[in-house]
Coordinates of C-alpha atoms in Angstrom, one line a residue:
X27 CA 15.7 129.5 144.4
X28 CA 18.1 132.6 145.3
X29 CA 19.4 132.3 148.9
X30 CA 18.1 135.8 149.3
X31 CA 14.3 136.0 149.0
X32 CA 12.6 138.7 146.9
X33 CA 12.7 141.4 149.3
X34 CA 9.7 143.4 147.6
X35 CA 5.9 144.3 148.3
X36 CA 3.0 141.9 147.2
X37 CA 1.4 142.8 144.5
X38 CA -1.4 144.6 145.0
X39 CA -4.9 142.7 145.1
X40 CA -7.7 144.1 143.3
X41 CA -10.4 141.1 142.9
X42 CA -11.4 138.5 145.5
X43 CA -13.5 135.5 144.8
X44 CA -15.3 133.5 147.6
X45 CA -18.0 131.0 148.0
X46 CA -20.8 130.7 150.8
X47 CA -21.0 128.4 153.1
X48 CA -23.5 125.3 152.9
X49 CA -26.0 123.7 155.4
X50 CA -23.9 121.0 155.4
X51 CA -20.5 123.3 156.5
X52 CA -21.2 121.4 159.2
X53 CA -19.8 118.5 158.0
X54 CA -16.6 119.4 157.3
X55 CA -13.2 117.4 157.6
X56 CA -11.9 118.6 160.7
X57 CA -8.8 117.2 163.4
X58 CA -9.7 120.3 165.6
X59 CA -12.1 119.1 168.0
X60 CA -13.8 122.4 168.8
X61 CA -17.3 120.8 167.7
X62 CA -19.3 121.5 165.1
X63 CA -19.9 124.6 164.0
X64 CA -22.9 126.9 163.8
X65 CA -23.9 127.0 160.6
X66 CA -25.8 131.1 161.3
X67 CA -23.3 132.1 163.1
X68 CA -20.6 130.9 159.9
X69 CA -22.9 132.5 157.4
X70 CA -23.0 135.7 160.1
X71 CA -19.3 135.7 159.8
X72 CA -18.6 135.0 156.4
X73 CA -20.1 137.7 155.7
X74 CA -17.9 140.1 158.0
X75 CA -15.2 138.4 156.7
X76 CA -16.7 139.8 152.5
X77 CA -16.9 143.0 154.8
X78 CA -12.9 143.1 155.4
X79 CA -11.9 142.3 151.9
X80 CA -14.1 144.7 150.6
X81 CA -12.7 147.6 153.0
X82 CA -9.2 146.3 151.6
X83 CA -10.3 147.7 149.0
X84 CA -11.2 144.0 146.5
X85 CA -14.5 143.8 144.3
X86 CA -15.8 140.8 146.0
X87 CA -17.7 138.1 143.6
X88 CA -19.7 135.7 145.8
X89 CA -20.4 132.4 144.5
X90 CA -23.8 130.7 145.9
X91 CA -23.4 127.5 148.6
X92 CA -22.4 124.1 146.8
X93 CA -24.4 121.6 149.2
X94 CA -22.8 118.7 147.2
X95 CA -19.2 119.5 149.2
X96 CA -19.4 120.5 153.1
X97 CA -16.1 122.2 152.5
X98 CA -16.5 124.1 149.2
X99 CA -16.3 127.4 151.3
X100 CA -12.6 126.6 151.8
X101 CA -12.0 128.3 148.3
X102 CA -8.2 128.7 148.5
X103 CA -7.9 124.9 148.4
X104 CA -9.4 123.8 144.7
X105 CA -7.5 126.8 142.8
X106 CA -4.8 129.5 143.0
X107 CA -5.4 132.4 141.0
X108 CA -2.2 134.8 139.7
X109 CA -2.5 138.0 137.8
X110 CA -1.5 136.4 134.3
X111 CA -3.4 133.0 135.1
X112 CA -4.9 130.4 137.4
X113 CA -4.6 127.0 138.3
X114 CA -7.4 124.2 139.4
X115 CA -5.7 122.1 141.4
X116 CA -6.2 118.3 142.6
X117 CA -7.3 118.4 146.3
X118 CA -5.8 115.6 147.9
X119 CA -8.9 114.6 150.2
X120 CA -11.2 112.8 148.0
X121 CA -14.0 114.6 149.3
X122 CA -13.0 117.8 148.0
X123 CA -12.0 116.7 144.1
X124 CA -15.4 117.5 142.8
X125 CA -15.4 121.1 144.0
X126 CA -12.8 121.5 140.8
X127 CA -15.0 121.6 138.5
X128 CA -17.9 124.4 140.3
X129 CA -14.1 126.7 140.2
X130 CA -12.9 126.1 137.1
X131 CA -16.5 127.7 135.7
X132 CA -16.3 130.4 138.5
X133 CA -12.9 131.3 136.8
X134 CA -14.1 131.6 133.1
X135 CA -15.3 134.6 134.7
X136 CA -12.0 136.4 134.9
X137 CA -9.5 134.4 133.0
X138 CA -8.9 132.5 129.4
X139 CA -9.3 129.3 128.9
X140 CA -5.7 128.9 127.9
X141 CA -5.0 131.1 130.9
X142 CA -6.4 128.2 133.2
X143 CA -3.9 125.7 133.8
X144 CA -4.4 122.1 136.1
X145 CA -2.9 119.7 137.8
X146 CA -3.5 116.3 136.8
X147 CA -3.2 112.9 138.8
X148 CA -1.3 111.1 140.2
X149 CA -0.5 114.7 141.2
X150 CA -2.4 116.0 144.3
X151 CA -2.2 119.9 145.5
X152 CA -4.5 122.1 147.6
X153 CA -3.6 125.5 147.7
X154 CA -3.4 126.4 151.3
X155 CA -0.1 124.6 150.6
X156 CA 1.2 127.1 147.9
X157 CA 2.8 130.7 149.9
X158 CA 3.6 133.1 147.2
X159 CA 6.4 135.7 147.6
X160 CA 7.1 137.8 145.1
X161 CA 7.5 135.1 141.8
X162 CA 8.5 132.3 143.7
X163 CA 6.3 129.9 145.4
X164 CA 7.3 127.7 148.1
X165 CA 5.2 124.3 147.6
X166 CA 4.4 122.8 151.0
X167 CA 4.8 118.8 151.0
X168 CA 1.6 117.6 153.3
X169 CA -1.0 114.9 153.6
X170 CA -2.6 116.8 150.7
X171 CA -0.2 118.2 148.5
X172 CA 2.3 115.7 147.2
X173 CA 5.6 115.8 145.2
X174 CA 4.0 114.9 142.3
X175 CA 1.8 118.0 142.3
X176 CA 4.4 120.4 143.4
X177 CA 6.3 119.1 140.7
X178 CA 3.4 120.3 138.1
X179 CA 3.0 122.9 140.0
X180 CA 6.4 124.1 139.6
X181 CA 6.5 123.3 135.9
X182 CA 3.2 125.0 135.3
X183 CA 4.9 128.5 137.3
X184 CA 7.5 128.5 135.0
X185 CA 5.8 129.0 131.8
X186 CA 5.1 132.6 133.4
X187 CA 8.4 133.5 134.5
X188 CA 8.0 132.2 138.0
X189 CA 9.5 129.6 140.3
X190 CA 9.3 127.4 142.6
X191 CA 10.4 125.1 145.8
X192 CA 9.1 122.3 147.8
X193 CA 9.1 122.8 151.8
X194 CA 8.1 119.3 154.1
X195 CA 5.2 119.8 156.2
X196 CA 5.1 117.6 159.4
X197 CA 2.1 117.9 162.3
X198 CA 0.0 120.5 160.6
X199 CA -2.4 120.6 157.8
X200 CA -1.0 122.7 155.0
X201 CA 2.4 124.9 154.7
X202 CA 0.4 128.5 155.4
X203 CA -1.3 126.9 158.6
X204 CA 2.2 127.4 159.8
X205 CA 3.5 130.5 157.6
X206 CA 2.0 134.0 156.7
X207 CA 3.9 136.2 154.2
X208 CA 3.2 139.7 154.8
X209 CA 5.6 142.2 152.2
X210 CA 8.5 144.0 152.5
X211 CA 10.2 140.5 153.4
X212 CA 8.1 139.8 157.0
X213 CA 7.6 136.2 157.4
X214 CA 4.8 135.6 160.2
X215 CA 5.8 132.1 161.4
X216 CA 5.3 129.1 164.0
X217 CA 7.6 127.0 165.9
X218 CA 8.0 124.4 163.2
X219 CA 9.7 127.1 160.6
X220 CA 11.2 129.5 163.1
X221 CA 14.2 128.0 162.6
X222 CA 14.3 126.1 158.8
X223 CA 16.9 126.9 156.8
X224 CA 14.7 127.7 154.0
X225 CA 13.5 130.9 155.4
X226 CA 16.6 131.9 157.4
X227 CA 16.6 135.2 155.1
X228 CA 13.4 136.5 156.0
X229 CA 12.6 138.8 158.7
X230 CA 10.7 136.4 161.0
X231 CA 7.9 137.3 163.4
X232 CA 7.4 134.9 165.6
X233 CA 3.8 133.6 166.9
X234 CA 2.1 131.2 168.3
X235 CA -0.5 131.1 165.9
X236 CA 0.2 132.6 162.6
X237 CA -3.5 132.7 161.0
X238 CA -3.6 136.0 159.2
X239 CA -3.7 137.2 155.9
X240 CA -2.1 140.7 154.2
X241 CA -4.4 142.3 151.5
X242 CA -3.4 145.6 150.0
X243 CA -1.1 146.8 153.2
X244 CA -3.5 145.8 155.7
X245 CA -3.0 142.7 158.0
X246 CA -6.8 140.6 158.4
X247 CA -6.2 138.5 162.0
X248 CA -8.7 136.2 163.4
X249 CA -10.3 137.5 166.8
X250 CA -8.5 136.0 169.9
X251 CA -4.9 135.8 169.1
X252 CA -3.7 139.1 171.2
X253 CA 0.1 138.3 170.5
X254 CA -0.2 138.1 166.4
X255 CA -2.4 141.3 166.6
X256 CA 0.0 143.0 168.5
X257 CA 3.7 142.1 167.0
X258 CA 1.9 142.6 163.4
X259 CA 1.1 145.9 164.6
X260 CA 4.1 146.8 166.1
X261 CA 5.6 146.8 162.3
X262 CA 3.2 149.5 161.6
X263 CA 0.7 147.5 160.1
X264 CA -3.0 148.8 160.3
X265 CA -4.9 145.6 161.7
X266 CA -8.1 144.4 161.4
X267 CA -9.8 141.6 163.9
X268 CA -12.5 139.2 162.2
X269 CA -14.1 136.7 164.2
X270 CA -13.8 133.0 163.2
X271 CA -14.7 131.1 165.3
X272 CA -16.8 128.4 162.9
X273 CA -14.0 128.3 160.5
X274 CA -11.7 127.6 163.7
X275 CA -13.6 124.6 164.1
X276 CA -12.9 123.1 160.3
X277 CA -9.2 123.8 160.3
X278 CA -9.9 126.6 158.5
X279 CA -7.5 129.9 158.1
X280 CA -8.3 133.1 157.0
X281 CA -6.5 133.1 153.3
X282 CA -8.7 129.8 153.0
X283 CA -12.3 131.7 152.1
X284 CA -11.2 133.7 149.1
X285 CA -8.7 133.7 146.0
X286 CA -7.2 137.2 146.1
X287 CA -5.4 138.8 142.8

Protein backbone atom coordinates (compact mmCIF):
# COMPACT_ATOMS: atom_id res chain seq x y z
CA UNK A 1 0.00 0.00 0.00
CA UNK A 2 0.81 3.86 0.04
CA UNK A 3 3.57 4.68 2.66
CA UNK A 4 1.16 7.22 4.02
CA UNK A 5 -1.96 5.68 5.42
CA UNK A 6 -5.43 7.07 4.65
CA UNK A 7 -5.57 9.75 7.07
CA UNK A 8 -9.55 9.95 7.10
CA UNK A 9 -12.55 9.15 9.49
CA UNK A 10 -14.13 5.56 9.59
CA UNK A 11 -17.06 5.33 7.98
CA UNK A 12 -19.79 5.71 9.93
CA UNK A 13 -21.58 2.48 11.40
CA UNK A 14 -25.16 2.19 11.26
CA UNK A 15 -26.07 -1.68 11.76
CA UNK A 16 -24.49 -4.18 14.24
CA UNK A 17 -25.06 -7.86 14.19
CA UNK A 18 -24.36 -10.09 17.25
CA UNK A 19 -25.12 -13.42 18.53
CA UNK A 20 -25.85 -14.69 22.31
CA UNK A 21 -23.91 -16.53 24.10
CA UNK A 22 -24.54 -20.42 24.77
CA UNK A 23 -24.65 -22.67 27.85
CA UNK A 24 -21.81 -24.06 26.62
CA UNK A 25 -19.66 -20.40 26.32
CA UNK A 26 -18.13 -22.07 28.83
CA UNK A 27 -16.37 -24.15 26.86
CA UNK A 28 -14.59 -22.03 24.82
CA UNK A 29 -10.92 -22.22 23.40
CA UNK A 30 -9.04 -20.16 25.68
CA UNK A 31 -4.86 -19.70 26.50
CA UNK A 32 -5.94 -17.10 29.14
CA UNK A 33 -6.18 -18.93 32.30
CA UNK A 34 -8.67 -16.73 34.10
CA UNK A 35 -11.06 -19.84 34.56
CA UNK A 36 -14.08 -20.39 33.24
CA UNK A 37 -16.50 -18.09 32.86
CA UNK A 38 -19.90 -17.47 34.26
CA UNK A 39 -22.21 -18.13 31.90
CA UNK A 40 -25.14 -15.30 33.87
CA UNK A 41 -22.87 -13.11 34.41
CA UNK A 42 -21.65 -13.28 30.24
CA UNK A 43 -25.26 -13.22 29.27
CA UNK A 44 -25.65 -10.15 32.02
CA UNK A 45 -22.88 -8.45 30.10
CA UNK A 46 -23.53 -9.13 26.73
CA UNK A 47 -26.29 -7.53 27.05
CA UNK A 48 -24.62 -4.17 28.38
CA UNK A 49 -22.32 -4.60 25.82
CA UNK A 50 -26.03 -4.55 22.90
CA UNK A 51 -26.56 -1.49 25.40
CA UNK A 52 -23.35 0.44 24.14
CA UNK A 53 -23.76 -0.21 20.51
CA UNK A 54 -27.12 0.76 20.69
CA UNK A 55 -26.24 4.22 22.44
CA UNK A 56 -23.63 4.52 19.47
CA UNK A 57 -26.28 4.91 17.81
CA UNK A 58 -26.37 0.97 15.58
CA UNK A 59 -29.82 -0.97 15.13
CA UNK A 60 -28.66 -4.02 16.88
CA UNK A 61 -30.04 -7.52 15.27
CA UNK A 62 -29.53 -10.26 17.88
CA UNK A 63 -29.15 -13.71 16.72
CA UNK A 64 -30.40 -16.57 19.24
CA UNK A 65 -27.44 -18.88 21.13
CA UNK A 66 -25.86 -21.66 18.73
CA UNK A 67 -25.18 -24.54 21.48
CA UNK A 68 -23.60 -26.57 18.60
CA UNK A 69 -20.25 -23.98 18.90
CA UNK A 70 -19.17 -22.78 22.54
CA UNK A 71 -17.63 -19.82 20.74
CA UNK A 72 -20.27 -18.78 18.12
CA UNK A 73 -20.67 -15.46 20.28
CA UNK A 74 -17.24 -14.48 18.98
CA UNK A 75 -19.08 -13.06 15.84
CA UNK A 76 -16.31 -11.03 14.30
CA UNK A 77 -14.38 -14.24 13.63
CA UNK A 78 -16.62 -16.33 10.94
CA UNK A 79 -17.43 -13.09 8.76
CA UNK A 80 -16.54 -9.40 8.00
CA UNK A 81 -19.09 -7.35 6.81
CA UNK A 82 -18.33 -3.91 4.51
CA UNK A 83 -20.87 -1.45 3.27
CA UNK A 84 -20.93 -2.82 -0.38
CA UNK A 85 -20.52 -6.58 0.72
CA UNK A 86 -19.48 -9.34 3.24
CA UNK A 87 -17.28 -12.14 3.51
CA UNK A 88 -17.73 -15.66 5.39
CA UNK A 89 -14.58 -16.53 6.20
CA UNK A 90 -12.70 -19.99 7.09
CA UNK A 91 -11.89 -19.96 10.76
CA UNK A 92 -8.72 -21.63 11.25
CA UNK A 93 -9.69 -23.59 14.62
CA UNK A 94 -11.59 -26.48 13.43
CA UNK A 95 -13.99 -26.02 16.08
CA UNK A 96 -15.28 -22.89 14.87
CA UNK A 97 -15.80 -23.85 10.76
CA UNK A 98 -19.34 -24.81 11.24
CA UNK A 99 -20.38 -21.49 12.76
CA UNK A 100 -19.99 -20.38 8.81
CA UNK A 101 -22.80 -21.48 7.72
CA UNK A 102 -25.50 -20.12 10.90
CA UNK A 103 -23.61 -16.44 9.42
CA UNK A 104 -23.80 -16.79 6.04
CA UNK A 105 -27.96 -17.13 6.66
CA UNK A 106 -27.74 -14.35 9.25
CA UNK A 107 -26.29 -12.21 6.37
CA UNK A 108 -29.00 -12.92 3.70
CA UNK A 109 -30.65 -10.60 5.97
CA UNK A 110 -28.74 -7.51 4.80
CA UNK A 111 -26.76 -8.36 1.82
CA UNK A 112 -27.12 -10.21 -1.80
CA UNK A 113 -26.16 -13.27 -2.46
CA UNK A 114 -23.68 -12.17 -5.02
CA UNK A 115 -22.81 -9.55 -2.41
CA UNK A 116 -21.52 -12.45 -0.16
CA UNK A 117 -18.18 -13.40 -0.97
CA UNK A 118 -15.94 -16.63 0.89
CA UNK A 119 -12.93 -17.82 1.46
CA UNK A 120 -12.33 -21.26 0.48
CA UNK A 121 -9.67 -23.87 1.75
CA UNK A 122 -6.71 -24.50 1.88
CA UNK A 123 -7.28 -20.80 2.84
CA UNK A 124 -7.99 -20.11 6.53
CA UNK A 125 -9.02 -16.45 7.97
CA UNK A 126 -10.83 -15.25 11.06
CA UNK A 127 -11.62 -11.85 11.18
CA UNK A 128 -10.23 -10.58 14.40
CA UNK A 129 -7.18 -10.78 12.09
CA UNK A 130 -8.56 -8.22 9.34
CA UNK A 131 -8.04 -4.15 10.86
CA UNK A 132 -9.74 -1.89 8.29
CA UNK A 133 -8.54 1.62 7.75
CA UNK A 134 -10.10 3.51 5.42
CA UNK A 135 -10.03 0.99 2.03
CA UNK A 136 -7.19 -0.81 2.89
CA UNK A 137 -6.98 -3.82 5.18
CA UNK A 138 -4.08 -4.98 6.86
CA UNK A 139 -4.32 -8.97 6.96
CA UNK A 140 -2.75 -10.21 10.22
CA UNK A 141 -0.65 -13.60 9.58
CA UNK A 142 -1.55 -15.88 12.87
CA UNK A 143 -2.14 -19.36 14.06
CA UNK A 144 -5.59 -18.81 12.44
CA UNK A 145 -5.32 -16.70 9.55
CA UNK A 146 -2.91 -17.93 7.03
CA UNK A 147 -1.29 -16.61 3.76
CA UNK A 148 -3.43 -18.49 1.78
CA UNK A 149 -6.51 -16.68 3.17
CA UNK A 150 -5.11 -13.26 3.19
CA UNK A 151 -4.25 -13.87 -0.21
CA UNK A 152 -8.16 -14.45 -1.05
CA UNK A 153 -8.82 -12.09 1.13
CA UNK A 154 -6.89 -9.51 -0.63
CA UNK A 155 -8.16 -10.61 -4.09
CA UNK A 156 -11.69 -10.71 -2.94
CA UNK A 157 -11.12 -6.62 -1.52
CA UNK A 158 -10.14 -5.66 -4.78
CA UNK A 159 -13.11 -6.36 -6.78
CA UNK A 160 -14.53 -3.34 -4.59
CA UNK A 161 -11.93 -0.94 -5.05
CA UNK A 162 -10.12 -1.89 -1.90
CA UNK A 163 -6.70 -3.19 -0.85
CA UNK A 164 -4.84 -4.96 1.07
CA UNK A 165 -1.45 -6.15 3.14
CA UNK A 166 -0.41 -8.96 5.19
CA UNK A 167 1.24 -8.01 8.80
CA UNK A 168 3.07 -11.33 10.93
CA UNK A 169 1.53 -11.96 14.14
CA UNK A 170 3.94 -13.52 16.74
CA UNK A 171 2.76 -14.35 20.65
CA UNK A 172 -0.76 -13.15 20.40
CA UNK A 173 -3.94 -14.49 19.05
CA UNK A 174 -5.11 -12.34 16.19
CA UNK A 175 -3.58 -8.91 14.65
CA UNK A 176 -6.44 -6.55 16.50
CA UNK A 177 -5.61 -8.26 19.92
CA UNK A 178 -2.63 -6.14 19.53
CA UNK A 179 -3.96 -3.10 17.29
CA UNK A 180 -7.09 -0.77 17.52
CA UNK A 181 -7.74 1.78 14.76
CA UNK A 182 -9.59 4.59 15.96
CA UNK A 183 -10.11 7.61 12.89
CA UNK A 184 -8.51 10.48 12.03
CA UNK A 185 -5.20 8.27 11.70
CA UNK A 186 -4.84 7.15 15.72
CA UNK A 187 -3.49 3.82 15.90
CA UNK A 188 -4.12 2.28 19.58
CA UNK A 189 -1.21 -0.23 19.80
CA UNK A 190 0.95 -2.81 22.05
CA UNK A 191 4.53 -3.39 22.36
CA UNK A 192 4.76 -5.78 19.58
CA UNK A 193 3.71 -2.99 16.79
CA UNK A 194 4.88 0.12 18.61
CA UNK A 195 7.67 0.11 16.57
CA UNK A 196 6.87 -2.01 13.05
CA UNK A 197 7.59 -0.32 10.17
CA UNK A 198 4.36 -0.96 8.74
CA UNK A 199 2.55 1.54 10.87
CA UNK A 200 5.44 4.04 11.39
CA UNK A 201 2.91 6.72 9.74
CA UNK A 202 0.24 6.50 12.13
CA UNK A 203 -0.20 8.51 15.06
CA UNK A 204 0.43 5.76 17.76
CA UNK A 205 -1.02 5.62 21.23
CA UNK A 206 0.65 3.51 23.16
CA UNK A 207 -1.01 0.91 25.78
CA UNK A 208 -0.52 -1.85 27.45
CA UNK A 209 -3.60 -3.43 26.54
CA UNK A 210 -5.20 -2.15 23.50
CA UNK A 211 -8.82 -3.90 23.73
CA UNK A 212 -11.25 -1.20 22.53
CA UNK A 213 -13.32 -0.59 19.81
CA UNK A 214 -14.42 3.04 17.91
CA UNK A 215 -18.07 3.08 16.78
CA UNK A 216 -19.53 6.32 15.39
CA UNK A 217 -16.84 8.77 17.26
CA UNK A 218 -17.15 7.07 20.45
CA UNK A 219 -14.29 4.84 21.93
CA UNK A 220 -16.08 1.32 23.76
CA UNK A 221 -13.13 0.18 26.45
CA UNK A 222 -13.35 -2.85 28.58
CA UNK A 223 -13.63 -2.03 32.45
CA UNK A 224 -10.19 -2.17 34.20
CA UNK A 225 -7.69 -0.79 31.86
CA UNK A 226 -7.26 2.89 33.54
CA UNK A 227 -4.28 3.84 31.16
CA UNK A 228 -6.32 2.99 27.58
CA UNK A 229 -9.37 4.87 29.14
CA UNK A 230 -7.45 7.71 29.90
CA UNK A 231 -4.87 8.38 26.82
CA UNK A 232 -8.09 7.62 24.55
CA UNK A 233 -9.66 10.32 26.27
CA UNK A 234 -6.99 12.59 26.34
CA UNK A 235 -7.56 12.86 22.37
CA UNK A 236 -11.03 14.08 23.14
CA UNK A 237 -12.67 11.04 22.67
CA UNK A 238 -16.05 10.44 24.66
CA UNK A 239 -15.45 6.96 26.44
CA UNK A 240 -17.50 4.47 27.51
CA UNK A 241 -16.44 1.51 30.10
CA UNK A 242 -18.11 -2.03 29.57
CA UNK A 243 -17.34 -4.72 31.78
CA UNK A 244 -15.95 -7.98 30.30
CA UNK A 245 -14.77 -9.86 32.35
CA UNK A 246 -16.32 -13.51 30.89
CA UNK A 247 -15.13 -12.60 27.53
CA UNK A 248 -11.62 -11.74 29.20
CA UNK A 249 -11.58 -15.29 30.12
CA UNK A 250 -12.08 -16.75 26.25
CA UNK A 251 -9.53 -14.40 24.66
CA UNK A 252 -12.09 -12.39 23.73
CA UNK A 253 -11.95 -8.53 22.65
CA UNK A 254 -14.54 -6.19 22.39
CA UNK A 255 -14.79 -5.77 18.32
CA UNK A 256 -15.10 -9.72 18.67
CA UNK A 257 -19.17 -9.74 19.74
CA UNK A 258 -20.53 -7.90 16.79
CA UNK A 259 -20.03 -7.16 12.93
CA UNK A 260 -20.45 -3.37 12.67
CA UNK A 261 -21.19 -1.47 9.10
Amino acid sequence: MQSDPVRQSNTSFSQALTRRPCRNLVDGITKANLGKPNYQKALEQHQTYIEALKSCGLTVTVLDPDEQFPDSVFVEDPALVFPEFAVITNPGAKSRQGETAGMHDALTRFFPNEAIERISAPGTLEGGDVMTVGRHCFIGLSGRTNREGAYQLIQTVQKYGMSGSVIQVKDILHLKTGLTYLDNNHLVVTGPFAGHPEFESFDKIEVEKANCLWINGRVLVIEGIPETKEKIEALGYPVTEVPFSEYLKLDGGLGCLSLRW
